[in-house]
Coordinates of C-alpha atoms in Angstrom, one line a residue:
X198 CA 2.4 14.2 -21.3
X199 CA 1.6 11.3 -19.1
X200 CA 0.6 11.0 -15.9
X201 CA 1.1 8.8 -12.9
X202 CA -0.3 8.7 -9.2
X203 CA 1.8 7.5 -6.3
X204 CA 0.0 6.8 -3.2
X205 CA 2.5 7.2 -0.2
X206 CA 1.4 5.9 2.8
X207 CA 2.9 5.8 6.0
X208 CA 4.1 2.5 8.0
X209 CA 2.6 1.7 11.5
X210 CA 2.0 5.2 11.4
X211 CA 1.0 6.0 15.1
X212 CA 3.7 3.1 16.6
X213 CA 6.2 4.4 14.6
X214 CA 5.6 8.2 15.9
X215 CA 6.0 7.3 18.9
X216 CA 9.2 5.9 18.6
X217 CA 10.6 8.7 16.8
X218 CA 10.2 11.1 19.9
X219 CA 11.1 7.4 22.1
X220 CA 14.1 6.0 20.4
X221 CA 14.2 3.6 23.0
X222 CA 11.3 1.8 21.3
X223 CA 13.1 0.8 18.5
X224 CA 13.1 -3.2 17.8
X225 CA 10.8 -3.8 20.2
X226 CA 7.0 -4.1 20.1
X227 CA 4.7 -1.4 20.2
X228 CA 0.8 -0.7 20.6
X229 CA -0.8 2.2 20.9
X230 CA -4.3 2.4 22.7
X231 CA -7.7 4.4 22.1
X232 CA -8.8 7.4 23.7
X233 CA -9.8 5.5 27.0
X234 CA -6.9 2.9 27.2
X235 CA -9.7 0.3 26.2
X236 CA -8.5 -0.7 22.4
X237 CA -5.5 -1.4 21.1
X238 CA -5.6 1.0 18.1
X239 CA -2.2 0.5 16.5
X240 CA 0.7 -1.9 16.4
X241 CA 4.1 -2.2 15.4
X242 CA 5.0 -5.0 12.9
X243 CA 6.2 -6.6 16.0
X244 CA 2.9 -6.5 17.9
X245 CA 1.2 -7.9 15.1
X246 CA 3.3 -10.8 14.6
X247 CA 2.6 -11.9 18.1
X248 CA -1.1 -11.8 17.2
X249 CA -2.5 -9.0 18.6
X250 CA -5.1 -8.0 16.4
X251 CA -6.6 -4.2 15.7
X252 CA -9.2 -3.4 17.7
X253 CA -8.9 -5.9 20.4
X254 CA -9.5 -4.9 24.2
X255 CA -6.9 -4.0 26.2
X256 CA -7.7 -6.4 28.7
X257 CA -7.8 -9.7 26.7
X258 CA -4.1 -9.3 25.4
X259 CA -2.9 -7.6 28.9
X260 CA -1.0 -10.8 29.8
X261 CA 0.3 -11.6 25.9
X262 CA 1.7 -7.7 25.9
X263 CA 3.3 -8.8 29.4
X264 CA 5.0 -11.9 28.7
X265 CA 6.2 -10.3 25.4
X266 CA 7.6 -6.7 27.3
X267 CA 5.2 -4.7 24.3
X268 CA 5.4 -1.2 24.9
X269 CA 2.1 0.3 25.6
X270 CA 1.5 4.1 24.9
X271 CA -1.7 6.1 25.0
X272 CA -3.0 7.8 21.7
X273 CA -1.2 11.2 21.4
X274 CA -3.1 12.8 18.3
X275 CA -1.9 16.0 18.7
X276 CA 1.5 14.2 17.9
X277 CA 0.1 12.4 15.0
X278 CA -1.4 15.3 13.6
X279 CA 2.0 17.5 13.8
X280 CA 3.9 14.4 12.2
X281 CA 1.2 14.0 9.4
X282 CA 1.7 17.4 8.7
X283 CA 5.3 17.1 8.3
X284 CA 5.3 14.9 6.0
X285 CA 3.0 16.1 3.7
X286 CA 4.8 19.6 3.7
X287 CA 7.5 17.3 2.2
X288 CA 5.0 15.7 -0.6
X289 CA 4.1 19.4 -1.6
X290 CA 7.8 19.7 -2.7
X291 CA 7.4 16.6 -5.1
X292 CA 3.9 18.0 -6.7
X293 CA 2.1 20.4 -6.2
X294 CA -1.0 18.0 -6.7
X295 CA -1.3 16.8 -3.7
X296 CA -4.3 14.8 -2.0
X297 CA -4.3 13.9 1.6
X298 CA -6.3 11.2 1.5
X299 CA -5.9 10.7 5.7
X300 CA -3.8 11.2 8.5
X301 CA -0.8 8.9 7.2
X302 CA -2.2 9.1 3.5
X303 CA -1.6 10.7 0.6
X304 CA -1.8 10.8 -2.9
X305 CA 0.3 13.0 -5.4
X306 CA 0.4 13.1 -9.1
X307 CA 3.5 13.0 -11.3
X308 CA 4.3 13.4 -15.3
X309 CA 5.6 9.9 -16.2
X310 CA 6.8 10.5 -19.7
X311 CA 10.5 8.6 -18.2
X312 CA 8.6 6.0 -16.9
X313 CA 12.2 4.0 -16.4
X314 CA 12.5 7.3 -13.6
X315 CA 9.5 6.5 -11.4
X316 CA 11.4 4.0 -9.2
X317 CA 14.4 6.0 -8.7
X318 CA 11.3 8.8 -8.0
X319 CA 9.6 6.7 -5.4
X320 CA 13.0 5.9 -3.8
X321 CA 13.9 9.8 -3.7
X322 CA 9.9 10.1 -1.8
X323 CA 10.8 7.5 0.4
X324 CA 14.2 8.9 1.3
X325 CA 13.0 12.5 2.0
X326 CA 10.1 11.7 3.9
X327 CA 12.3 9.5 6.5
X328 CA 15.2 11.9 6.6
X329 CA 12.9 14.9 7.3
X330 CA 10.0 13.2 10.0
X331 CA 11.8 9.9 10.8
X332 CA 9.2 8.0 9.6
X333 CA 9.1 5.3 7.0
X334 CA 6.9 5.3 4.0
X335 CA 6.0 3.0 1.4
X336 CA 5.2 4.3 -2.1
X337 CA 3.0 2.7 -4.7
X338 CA 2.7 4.3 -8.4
X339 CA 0.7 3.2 -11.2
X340 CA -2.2 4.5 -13.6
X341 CA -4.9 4.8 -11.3
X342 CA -5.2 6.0 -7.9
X343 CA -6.6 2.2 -7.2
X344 CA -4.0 0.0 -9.0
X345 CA -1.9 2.7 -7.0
X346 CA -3.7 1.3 -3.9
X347 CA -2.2 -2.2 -5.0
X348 CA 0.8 -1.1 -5.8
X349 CA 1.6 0.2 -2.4
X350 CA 0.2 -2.6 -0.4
X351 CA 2.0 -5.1 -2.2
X352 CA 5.6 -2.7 -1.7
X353 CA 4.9 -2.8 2.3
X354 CA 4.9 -6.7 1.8
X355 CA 8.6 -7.3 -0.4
X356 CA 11.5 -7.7 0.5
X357 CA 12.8 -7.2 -2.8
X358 CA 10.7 -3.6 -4.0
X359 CA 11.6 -2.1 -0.1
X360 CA 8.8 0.1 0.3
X361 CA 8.4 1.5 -3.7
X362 CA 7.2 -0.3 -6.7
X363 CA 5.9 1.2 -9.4
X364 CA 3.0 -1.0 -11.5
X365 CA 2.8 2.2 -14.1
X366 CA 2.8 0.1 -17.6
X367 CA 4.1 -2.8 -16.2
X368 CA 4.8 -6.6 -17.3
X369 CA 4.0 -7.4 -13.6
X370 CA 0.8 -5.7 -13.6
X371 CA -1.4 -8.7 -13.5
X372 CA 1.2 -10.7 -11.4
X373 CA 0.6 -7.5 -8.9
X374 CA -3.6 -8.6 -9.2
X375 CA -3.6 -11.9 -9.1
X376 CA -1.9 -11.9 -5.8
X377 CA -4.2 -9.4 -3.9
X378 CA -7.5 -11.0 -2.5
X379 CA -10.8 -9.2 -4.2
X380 CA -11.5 -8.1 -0.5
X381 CA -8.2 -5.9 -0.6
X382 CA -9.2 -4.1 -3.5
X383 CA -10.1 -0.2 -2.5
X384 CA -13.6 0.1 -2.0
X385 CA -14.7 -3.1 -2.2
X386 CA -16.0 -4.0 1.6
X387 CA -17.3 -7.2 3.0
X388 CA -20.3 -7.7 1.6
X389 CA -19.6 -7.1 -2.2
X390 CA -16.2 -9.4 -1.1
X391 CA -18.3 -12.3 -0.4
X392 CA -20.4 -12.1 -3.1
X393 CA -18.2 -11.9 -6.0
X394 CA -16.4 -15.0 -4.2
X395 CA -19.7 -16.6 -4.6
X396 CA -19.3 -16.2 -8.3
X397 CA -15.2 -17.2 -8.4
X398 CA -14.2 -13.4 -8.5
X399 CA -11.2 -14.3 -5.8
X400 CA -8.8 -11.6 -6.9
X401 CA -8.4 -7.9 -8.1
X402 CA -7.4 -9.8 -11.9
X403 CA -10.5 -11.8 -11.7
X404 CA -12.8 -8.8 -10.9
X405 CA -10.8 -6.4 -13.4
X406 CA -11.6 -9.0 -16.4
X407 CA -15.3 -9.2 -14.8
X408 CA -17.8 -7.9 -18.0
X409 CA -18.6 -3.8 -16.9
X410 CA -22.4 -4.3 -16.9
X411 CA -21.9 -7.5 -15.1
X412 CA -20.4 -5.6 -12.5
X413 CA -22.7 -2.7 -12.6
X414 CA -25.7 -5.1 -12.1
X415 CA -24.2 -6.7 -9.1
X416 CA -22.8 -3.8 -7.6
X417 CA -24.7 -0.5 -8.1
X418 CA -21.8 1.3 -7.9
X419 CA -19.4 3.1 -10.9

């Protein structure tokens, strides 16, 4: 039997709790700020159109968040936490493998003999989750658990997969690589980034058609 792993991961995950128990913040831009009110911590899609950036001091986009009316809220974790929960009580009805991977993370794994299915399955994920917690998730599925990683960031980005795409066997597989930075690929942080761009490895193709011991001299790391 064959197996697949979906990552499902949750949109704007804090911004969008917020407006699910503040329907008024709907359409309109949203940051939430750390612990102290110092950093902004998470943003809407709105938010971060307008260029506010994670981690930036409160006080340096004060005036752009009050020209632009962005809602401001405190972090509420408690809230987060109980939404988080929710929705991977609804996961655990879709597989009983199940792997929070953090708050607004997850990954579960499904048989994929129908591979035609696993849309129509991501879809079904996606649907649930929202109708159950209010809050939108994008699915990614594919072989591995890091093409799965791909998968969903590239499903939060078109228009045309709407949250779910499913790389498992697919044509589009190395379309899917070649358009996500080496930087973006899951466990590969800043450092390692600039040095396989030193070499020309730009993108998660180039660094998946790398030699193995290349890559293990390099990068001490499996």
């Amino acid at each position: 039997m064959k197996r697949a792993i979906a990552l499902i991961d949750a949109n704007n995950f804090y911004a969008t709790c917020e407006r699910v128990f503040d329907p008024t913040l709907w359409n309109r831009p949203v940051v939430v700020l750390s612990n102290n009110d110092g950093c902004v911590v998470a943003r809407s899609a709105e938010a971060r159109k307008l260029g506010i950036r994670m981690a930036e001091p409160y006080f340096k986009v004060k005036d752009l968040i009050e020209t632009h009316k962005v809602a401001v809220r405190s972090s509420n974790y408690e809230l987060y936490g109980d939404m988080s929960s929710r929705i991977m009580d609804v996961l655990e009805e879709f597989s009983p493998e199940l792997e929070v991977y953090s708050i607004d993370e997850a990954f579960i794994t499904i048989d994929a003999d129908d591979r035609s299915n696993l849309t129509e399955f991501g879809k079904t994920v996606r649907d649930t989750v929202k109708r159950h917690t209010g809050i939108t998730v994008s699915v990614g599925i594919a072989e591995t658990k890091t093409l799965a990683k791909v998968a969903n960031h590239l499903a939060k980005k078109s228009e045309k997969a709407r949250f779910v795409l499913d790389l498992t066997e697919s044509p589009h597989q190395e379309i899917a690589l070649e358009r996500t930075p080496v930087g973006e690929v899951w466990g590969i942080g800043r450092r390692h980034a600039a040095m396989l761009k030193s070499y020309g490895v730009n993108t998660a193709l180039d660094l998946r058609n790398c030699d193995d011991q290349w890559i293990r001299r390099k990068m001490h790391i499996t």
